[in-house]
Each structure stands twice: as C-alpha cells, then as structure tokens.
mmCIF file of C-alpha atoms in Angstrom:
data_model
loop_
_atom_site.group_PDB
_atom_site.id
_atom_site.type_symbol
_atom_site.label_atom_id
_atom_site.label_comp_id
_atom_site.label_asym_id
_atom_site.label_seq_id
_atom_site.Cartn_x
_atom_site.Cartn_y
_atom_site.Cartn_z
ATOM 1 C CA UNK A 91 -5.174 21.501 8.049
ATOM 2 C CA UNK A 92 -1.681 22.835 7.516
ATOM 3 C CA UNK A 93 1.457 21.712 9.353
ATOM 4 C CA UNK A 94 0.988 24.171 12.209
ATOM 5 C CA UNK A 95 -2.635 23.158 12.745
ATOM 6 C CA UNK A 96 -1.753 19.459 12.686
ATOM 7 C CA UNK A 97 0.926 20.009 15.327
ATOM 8 C CA UNK A 98 -1.565 21.873 17.524
ATOM 9 C CA UNK A 99 -4.097 19.070 17.177
ATOM 10 C CA UNK A 100 -1.498 16.410 18.032
ATOM 11 C CA UNK A 101 -0.504 18.456 21.089
ATOM 12 C CA UNK A 102 -4.118 18.620 22.244
ATOM 13 C CA UNK A 103 -4.533 14.852 21.853
ATOM 14 C CA UNK A 104 -1.293 14.144 23.733
ATOM 15 C CA UNK A 105 -2.291 16.431 26.601
ATOM 16 C CA UNK A 106 -5.747 14.842 26.721
ATOM 17 C CA UNK A 107 -4.091 11.447 27.038
ATOM 18 C CA UNK A 108 -1.917 12.725 29.895
ATOM 19 C CA UNK A 109 1.471 12.099 28.275
ATOM 20 C CA UNK A 110 2.732 15.661 27.697
ATOM 21 C CA UNK A 111 4.856 15.669 30.897
ATOM 22 C CA UNK A 112 7.194 12.934 29.670
ATOM 23 C CA UNK A 113 10.934 13.610 29.752
ATOM 24 C CA UNK A 114 12.156 14.588 27.243
ATOM 25 C CA UNK A 115 9.018 16.370 26.126
ATOM 26 C CA UNK A 116 7.191 15.509 22.895
ATOM 27 C CA UNK A 117 8.400 16.916 19.584
ATOM 28 C CA UNK A 118 5.086 17.773 17.941
ATOM 29 C CA UNK A 119 6.636 18.472 14.536
ATOM 30 C CA UNK A 120 8.126 14.978 14.553
ATOM 31 C CA UNK A 121 4.859 13.417 15.742
ATOM 32 C CA UNK A 122 2.893 15.200 13.011
ATOM 33 C CA UNK A 123 5.214 13.800 10.344
ATOM 34 C CA UNK A 124 5.169 10.364 11.956
ATOM 35 C CA UNK A 125 1.383 10.424 11.845
ATOM 36 C CA UNK A 126 1.546 11.314 8.161
ATOM 37 C CA UNK A 127 4.003 8.468 7.541
ATOM 38 C CA UNK A 128 1.780 5.911 9.280
ATOM 39 C CA UNK A 129 -1.373 7.059 7.489
ATOM 40 C CA UNK A 130 0.386 7.069 4.115
ATOM 41 C CA UNK A 131 1.734 3.557 4.579
ATOM 42 C CA UNK A 132 -1.689 2.167 5.436
ATOM 43 C CA UNK A 133 -3.814 4.076 2.910
ATOM 44 C CA UNK A 134 -1.158 4.085 0.144
ATOM 45 C CA UNK A 135 -2.853 7.181 -1.257
ATOM 46 C CA UNK A 136 0.235 8.926 -2.622
ATOM 47 C CA UNK A 137 0.989 7.287 -5.984
ATOM 48 C CA UNK A 138 4.055 8.395 -7.954
ATOM 49 C CA UNK A 139 6.109 7.253 -10.942
ATOM 50 C CA UNK A 140 9.704 6.010 -10.904
ATOM 51 C CA UNK A 141 11.841 5.776 -14.028
ATOM 52 C CA UNK A 142 15.000 3.651 -14.115
ATOM 53 C CA UNK A 143 17.552 3.644 -16.920
ATOM 54 C CA UNK A 144 19.227 0.306 -17.542
ATOM 55 C CA UNK A 145 22.967 -0.272 -17.580
ATOM 56 C CA UNK A 146 24.451 -3.205 -19.469
ATOM 57 C CA UNK A 147 25.181 -6.243 -17.250
ATOM 58 C CA UNK A 148 23.670 -4.532 -14.172
ATOM 59 C CA UNK A 149 21.072 -6.652 -12.393
ATOM 60 C CA UNK A 150 20.090 -4.590 -9.309
ATOM 61 C CA UNK A 151 18.949 -0.949 -9.276
ATOM 62 C CA UNK A 152 18.539 1.318 -6.268
ATOM 63 C CA UNK A 153 15.294 3.228 -5.788
ATOM 64 C CA UNK A 154 16.912 5.792 -3.496
ATOM 65 C CA UNK A 155 17.307 9.247 -5.007
ATOM 66 C CA UNK A 156 19.915 11.474 -3.381
ATOM 67 C CA UNK A 157 17.676 14.482 -4.009
ATOM 68 C CA UNK A 158 14.557 12.742 -2.655
ATOM 69 C CA UNK A 159 15.149 10.041 -0.043
ATOM 70 C CA UNK A 160 11.501 9.118 0.560
ATOM 71 C CA UNK A 161 10.823 5.375 0.640
ATOM 72 C CA UNK A 162 8.630 3.532 -1.835
ATOM 73 C CA UNK A 163 5.914 1.425 -0.223
ATOM 74 C CA UNK A 164 5.150 -0.824 -3.200
ATOM 75 C CA UNK A 165 4.860 -0.901 -6.983
ATOM 76 C CA UNK A 166 1.918 -1.920 -9.126
ATOM 77 C CA UNK A 167 2.363 -4.821 -11.519
ATOM 78 C CA UNK A 168 2.217 -2.703 -14.653
ATOM 79 C CA UNK A 169 5.844 -1.694 -15.170
ATOM 80 C CA UNK A 170 6.775 -0.697 -18.705
ATOM 81 C CA UNK A 171 9.974 -1.648 -20.474
ATOM 82 C CA UNK A 172 11.018 0.841 -23.142
ATOM 83 C CA UNK A 173 7.607 2.582 -22.678
ATOM 84 C CA UNK A 174 5.692 -0.014 -24.697
ATOM 85 C CA UNK A 175 6.285 -3.513 -23.271
ATOM 86 C CA UNK A 176 4.723 -4.890 -20.090
ATOM 87 C CA UNK A 177 7.324 -6.008 -17.583
ATOM 88 C CA UNK A 178 5.577 -8.258 -15.022
ATOM 89 C CA UNK A 179 6.695 -8.721 -11.434
ATOM 90 C CA UNK A 180 7.965 -12.029 -10.056
ATOM 91 C CA UNK A 181 9.438 -13.141 -6.747
ATOM 92 C CA UNK A 182 12.899 -14.594 -6.241
ATOM 93 C CA UNK A 183 11.236 -17.819 -5.122
ATOM 94 C CA UNK A 184 9.376 -17.976 -8.444
ATOM 95 C CA UNK A 185 12.611 -17.378 -10.355
ATOM 96 C CA UNK A 186 14.406 -20.114 -8.375
ATOM 97 C CA UNK A 187 11.576 -22.486 -9.208
ATOM 98 C CA UNK A 188 11.869 -21.543 -12.865
ATOM 99 C CA UNK A 189 15.636 -21.990 -12.971
ATOM 100 C CA UNK A 190 17.949 -22.857 -10.078
ATOM 101 C CA UNK A 191 20.774 -21.111 -11.933
ATOM 102 C CA UNK A 192 18.747 -17.989 -12.670
ATOM 103 C CA UNK A 193 21.498 -15.734 -11.325
ATOM 104 C CA UNK A 194 23.880 -17.090 -13.970
ATOM 105 C CA UNK A 195 21.482 -16.418 -16.854
ATOM 106 C CA UNK A 196 23.189 -14.573 -19.700
ATOM 107 C CA UNK A 197 22.358 -10.910 -20.192
ATOM 108 C CA UNK A 198 19.454 -10.281 -22.522
ATOM 109 C CA UNK A 199 16.211 -8.314 -22.689
ATOM 110 C CA UNK A 200 14.649 -8.283 -19.187
ATOM 111 C CA UNK A 201 11.460 -10.328 -18.941
ATOM 112 C CA UNK A 202 10.608 -9.744 -15.240
ATOM 113 C CA UNK A 203 11.409 -7.479 -12.315
ATOM 114 C CA UNK A 204 11.544 -8.435 -8.631
ATOM 115 C CA UNK A 205 12.183 -6.857 -5.237
ATOM 116 C CA UNK A 206 15.865 -7.293 -4.472
ATOM 117 C CA UNK A 207 15.862 -5.309 -1.217
ATOM 118 C CA UNK A 208 13.731 -2.838 0.745
ATOM 119 C CA UNK A 209 14.591 -0.077 -1.735
ATOM 120 C CA UNK A 210 16.062 -2.053 -4.636
ATOM 121 C CA UNK A 211 14.648 -3.913 -7.603
ATOM 122 C CA UNK A 212 16.282 -6.526 -9.798
ATOM 123 C CA UNK A 213 15.836 -7.400 -13.476
ATOM 124 C CA UNK A 214 15.733 -10.916 -14.885
ATOM 125 C CA UNK A 215 17.598 -11.516 -17.007
ATOM 126 C CA UNK A 216 19.967 -8.626 -16.486
ATOM 127 C CA UNK A 217 19.938 -6.229 -19.446
ATOM 128 C CA UNK A 218 22.464 -6.546 -22.229
ATOM 129 C CA UNK A 219 21.999 -2.950 -23.388
ATOM 130 C CA UNK A 220 22.259 0.415 -21.671
ATOM 131 C CA UNK A 221 19.939 3.383 -21.912
ATOM 132 C CA UNK A 222 16.556 1.628 -21.931
ATOM 133 C CA UNK A 223 13.945 3.075 -19.570
ATOM 134 C CA UNK A 224 11.807 1.093 -17.132
ATOM 135 C CA UNK A 225 8.822 2.952 -15.700
ATOM 136 C CA UNK A 226 7.195 1.826 -12.453
ATOM 137 C CA UNK A 227 4.184 3.255 -10.665
ATOM 138 C CA UNK A 228 3.214 2.821 -7.028
ATOM 139 C CA UNK A 229 2.527 4.288 -3.573
ATOM 140 C CA UNK A 230 5.267 6.325 -1.943
ATOM 141 C CA UNK A 231 5.571 8.220 1.323
ATOM 142 C CA UNK A 232 4.539 11.853 1.163
ATOM 143 C CA UNK A 233 7.202 14.573 1.542
ATOM 144 C CA UNK A 234 7.848 15.539 5.149
ATOM 145 C CA UNK A 235 6.168 18.735 6.276
ATOM 146 C CA UNK A 236 8.519 21.506 7.369
ATOM 147 C CA UNK A 237 7.031 24.939 6.628
ATOM 148 C CA UNK A 238 4.108 25.995 8.817
ATOM 149 C CA UNK A 239 1.798 26.236 5.790
ATOM 150 C CA UNK A 240 2.712 22.822 4.319
ATOM 151 C CA UNK A 241 -0.312 20.594 3.790
ATOM 152 C CA UNK A 242 -0.605 16.819 3.286
ATOM 153 C CA UNK A 243 -1.557 15.633 -0.177
ATOM 154 C CA UNK A 244 -4.414 13.511 1.135
ATOM 155 C CA UNK A 245 -7.719 15.354 1.290
ATOM 156 C CA UNK A 246 -8.537 17.238 4.475
ATOM 157 C CA UNK A 247 -11.283 14.795 5.484
ATOM 158 C CA UNK A 248 -8.549 12.386 6.609
ATOM 159 C CA UNK A 249 -6.193 14.851 8.333
ATOM 160 C CA UNK A 250 -7.596 13.894 11.723
ATOM 161 C CA UNK A 251 -6.222 10.402 11.085
ATOM 162 C CA UNK A 252 -2.729 11.916 10.818
ATOM 163 C CA UNK A 253 -3.162 13.620 14.195
ATOM 164 C CA UNK A 254 -4.463 10.461 15.850
ATOM 165 C CA UNK A 255 -1.595 8.345 14.525
ATOM 166 C CA UNK A 256 0.900 10.965 15.716
ATOM 167 C CA UNK A 257 -0.570 11.127 19.217
ATOM 168 C CA UNK A 258 -0.779 7.326 19.414
ATOM 169 C CA UNK A 259 2.888 7.029 18.431
ATOM 170 C CA UNK A 260 3.780 9.063 21.519
ATOM 171 C CA UNK A 261 1.157 7.512 23.770
ATOM 172 C CA UNK A 262 2.245 3.927 23.126
ATOM 173 C CA UNK A 263 5.629 4.814 24.655
ATOM 174 C CA UNK A 264 4.512 6.750 27.746
ATOM 175 C CA UNK A 265 0.957 5.668 28.584
ATOM 176 C CA UNK A 266 0.421 3.673 31.751
ATOM 177 C CA UNK A 267 -2.597 1.982 33.313
ATOM 178 C CA UNK A 268 -5.928 3.351 32.084
ATOM 179 C CA UNK A 269 -4.059 5.751 29.801
ATOM 180 C CA UNK A 270 -3.268 2.789 27.568
ATOM 181 C CA UNK A 271 -6.978 2.519 26.784
ATOM 182 C CA UNK A 272 -6.905 6.100 25.513
ATOM 183 C CA UNK A 273 -3.930 5.314 23.278
ATOM 184 C CA UNK A 274 -5.742 2.239 21.970
ATOM 185 C CA UNK A 275 -8.809 4.361 21.171
ATOM 186 C CA UNK A 276 -6.621 6.805 19.236
ATOM 187 C CA UNK A 277 -5.229 3.942 17.194
ATOM 188 C CA UNK A 278 -8.638 2.418 16.509
ATOM 189 C CA UNK A 279 -10.084 5.762 15.398
ATOM 190 C CA UNK A 280 -7.074 6.395 13.159
ATOM 191 C CA UNK A 281 -7.537 2.983 11.563
ATOM 192 C CA UNK A 282 -11.200 3.843 10.974
ATOM 193 C CA UNK A 283 -9.997 6.749 8.813
ATOM 194 C CA UNK A 284 -7.820 4.298 6.895
ATOM 195 C CA UNK A 285 -10.780 1.975 6.335
ATOM 196 C CA UNK A 286 -12.956 4.887 5.229
ATOM 197 C CA UNK A 287 -10.332 6.004 2.718
ATOM 198 C CA UNK A 288 -9.894 2.510 1.297
ATOM 199 C CA UNK A 289 -13.646 2.071 1.056
ATOM 200 C CA UNK A 290 -13.945 5.368 -0.786
ATOM 201 C CA UNK A 291 -11.213 4.411 -3.251
ATOM 202 C CA UNK A 292 -12.687 0.950 -3.787
ATOM 203 C CA UNK A 293 -16.093 2.435 -4.621
ATOM 204 C CA UNK A 294 -14.511 4.859 -7.107
ATOM 205 C CA UNK A 295 -12.628 2.087 -8.867
ATOM 206 C CA UNK A 296 -15.482 -0.418 -8.877
ATOM 207 C CA UNK A 297 -16.768 -1.190 -12.351
ATOM 208 C CA UNK A 298 -20.377 -1.585 -13.323
ATOM 209 C CA UNK A 299 -21.840 -4.968 -12.523
ATOM 210 C CA UNK A 300 -24.000 -6.387 -15.287
ATOM 211 C CA UNK A 301 -26.455 -9.055 -14.215
ATOM 212 C CA UNK A 302 -28.148 -11.299 -16.722
ATOM 213 C CA UNK A 303 -31.498 -12.624 -15.553
ATOM 214 C CA UNK A 304 -32.516 -15.896 -17.215
ATOM 215 C CA UNK A 305 -35.929 -17.430 -17.298
ATOM 216 C CA UNK A 306 -36.326 -20.526 -15.147
ATOM 217 C CA UNK A 307 -35.694 -23.786 -17.009
ATOM 218 C CA UNK A 308 -38.742 -25.373 -18.660
ATOM 219 C CA UNK A 309 -40.064 -28.389 -16.837
ATOM 220 C CA UNK A 310 -40.222 -31.525 -18.923
ATOM 221 C CA UNK A 311 -43.292 -33.792 -18.951
ATOM 222 C CA UNK A 312 -42.451 -37.410 -18.349
ATOM 223 C CA UNK A 313 -43.952 -39.913 -20.806
ATOM 224 C CA UNK A 314 -43.578 -43.036 -18.716
ATOM 225 C CA UNK A 315 -46.184 -45.844 -18.723
ATOM 226 C CA UNK A 316 -48.821 -46.014 -16.040
ATOM 227 C CA UNK A 317 -49.535 -49.340 -14.347
ATOM 228 C CA UNK A 318 -53.032 -49.930 -12.957
ATOM 229 C CA UNK A 319 -53.109 -52.783 -10.445
ATOM 230 C CA UNK A 320 -55.787 -55.410 -10.853
ATOM 231 C CA UNK A 321 -57.048 -56.946 -7.665
ATOM 232 C CA UNK A 322 -58.640 -60.375 -7.530
#
C-alpha cells in the first residue's frame, strides 16, 4: 500500500471503532506515520549505517543529523573503528565498575563505545586523534511518508500492521466503554504482525543444526563372586 491507501485504511478502522467524530477530528496522515513509527520500533526492520568521525579530546558524539532527524532505535554490537578494528559496546555501569575514575582517563585509542544519551554515544577512552571513522549499524525509524505514492520499506505483507497501530493510537485516546475492546483488538492484531515478522526474520537467520547421534554405551558384565548358601 502507498501513503494514500494506508490513510484510507486507517480512516476505515477509526470509523469502524466509532471514534471518527472526536473533536478535533483525526489527522489520518499523522496516524499513518504514527503507525509506521510504532511498527518500526517493534520490528526493528529498517537497518541503516551510521558513520562518525572522531575529534581529538571529544568524548560524546551526537547521532542527530540536521539533514535527517530520524531517531536511531539501537545499534548492533559490531561497530568498527578505523574500518578494521572491532569496537565493542559497554554500559556506563560496566565502565564505573572497571574504573571509578573512568571519566578522567587520558585520551587514547577508544576501546569501547556506550550510550551517553537517547541520541548520543560516548567513546572510552576519548580519542587522542581526529579524523578516524567509527561505523555503527542498527535499526532506525523509517522516513516519514509525505507524498501520496510514498511506500513503507517493510514488505507489503505487514502494511496492515501499520494501519492497525495508527487506528489504535487514535482509539486509545477516544474510545469509551465497549469501544475500548475494539481498540485492544486492533493492538493485539498489530502485535501479531510484529510477531510474524520477527518469526520470519528468525527463521531466515537460523543456522543449520547438526545433530550427532551416538550409539548407546556398552553395558559392562560384572565379574563378582557368587555365594551359594549351604543349609544344614
């Protein structure tokens, strides 16, 4: 479905739930994009690459791009330092356990990266040289739809999940009484699409399972002595 079709489907779901007469009325373009945002966050299907260039003595780096303000959901633990060295992720708690004075560590070659804020990462230790690239890879929110023929990046099988999330986002605010059951059903069905997507991705990434079947262990014959009682 394209953006126009998704909006029409969200409108139909909202009217079916009985919430279209709310004041102010629903913004179906907003609800379509909100549905896409919710589905993307839960499926994490849209994976992109982020490259950061180090600056000497700078510890924290913003992930926000002025030309593209979409949020990053997470990063995989396979960041590359200078394109050829693995830069593992650690938490600030782990760094505090390692060294209580970790923030005062002298600048050097970064050994770890950590989340410093919702859209910031930090390097430990902070770099002593400028111009080195750090490449991260992870799920990010899809671009917002604006043109009528824009389409989500996720395959069309899961577009209904976008519509259901969008309608639920409106219904949770304006549903009353039995209508709340309808909103709950929208949410549950949308989450079923999320589960189906994750199951599909898990099956694609699953490796072959090799089973080795061994013969049962050989029973050993005891060689103990046998005592025959003699009765008077």
